[in-house]
């Protein structure tokens, strides 16, 4: 799994040609069809398990997917815009300004256009975005390796342990769709589109900082390499102006929302204060270390050992991605998103969900599975789909958020 990636220049979206954009889109969709179909099958497996469990327990599966935890906050923003707060018994305040505006805006727009409820609109956005994300993930995997690897990569994302969130009215699918296509655009030198997608992601989740960092790091490394060639500055700027422009576009969405919160609260740091009130401030990993230590020294130390093993597995997978020599924008995004997920003081159980958009972590496994006989690979993915569906059902029927 540590061998270097050999990009397939014909995979994903077709290269520019004399054919029309519509024809190129049809060819791209036809190439991605197996990935989309198998991804959908994986998610439908999880939905079927949830439907059976909710039928047996007398609960409503669609309600669990559209009206729990963060999805309720997004719908409230969609209905009444910002301004809602909850004061907890300990005196802390949870404000809806912690939630970025793109998903609520899409929910509101779709609800009014189709005359459907906000909950239904939220699921429609999330499910549609999940297919767009699976397509983008396939395109990245196919370009970096081959068609078969791209298909398996998309399916692996659909059977991720917390993949049930991909079927909820959450922002994970919307963000991952922007991230996957941004990385594809960066790999194919479509920098203006990449920067625009980073702006979109920046209106979706705070973790867009990982995408902004990935584009920025890639641009700096590329420009330094060009200047050390050596090449005249003017020539470099003429050659790389699209990269520079895309990189400058990237943070506008994220900065725009932070500025909006600052103006609304008349405090330039208001957004960070609000996130701190939610317990989502950056602490350098202190909360994570404390949680691990508490479990290691608690009444069930095996739980702590299991968490340490999970962290070791994560570190090993990141190392495999490095050894695989994934392209710089892909690797920078992955590492940045993993770090953001670990150095915050957020609820520990949410960290796997926060890392779910880091789909390149699954690329070493996709490369390995692509070498297996098709029947063996399919049965493995089917087993993972069942396990993921069962885990998601248990979580959704529980009390804590993912």
PDB file of N, CA and C in Angstrom, residues 221 235 301 310 315 394:
ATOM      1  N   UNK A 221       4.534  26.581  -2.443  1.00  0.00           N
ATOM      2  CA  UNK A 221       5.569  25.619  -2.845  1.00  0.00           C
ATOM      3  C   UNK A 221       5.822  25.700  -4.350  1.00  0.00           C
ATOM      4  N   UNK A 235       7.633  36.287 -15.590  1.00  0.00           N
ATOM      5  CA  UNK A 235       7.242  35.073 -16.301  1.00  0.00           C
ATOM      6  C   UNK A 235       6.465  34.129 -15.379  1.00  0.00           C
ATOM      7  N   UNK A 301     -10.015   0.604  31.855  1.00  0.00           N
ATOM      8  CA  UNK A 301      -8.829   1.047  31.106  1.00  0.00           C
ATOM      9  C   UNK A 301      -8.741   0.473  29.704  1.00  0.00           C
ATOM     10  N   UNK A 310      -6.898   3.301  18.302  1.00  0.00           N
ATOM     11  CA  UNK A 310      -7.538   4.020  17.199  1.00  0.00           C
ATOM     12  C   UNK A 310      -6.679   5.199  16.751  1.00  0.00           C
ATOM     13  N   UNK A 315      -2.703   7.526  12.843  1.00  0.00           N
ATOM     14  CA  UNK A 315      -1.347   7.991  12.532  1.00  0.00           C
ATOM     15  C   UNK A 315      -0.719   7.116  11.451  1.00  0.00           C
ATOM     16  N   UNK A 394     -27.374   2.211  15.655  1.00  0.00           N
ATOM     17  CA  UNK A 394     -27.205   2.244  17.120  1.00  0.00           C
ATOM     18  C   UNK A 394     -27.000   3.686  17.587  1.00  0.00           C
TER      19      UNK A 394
END
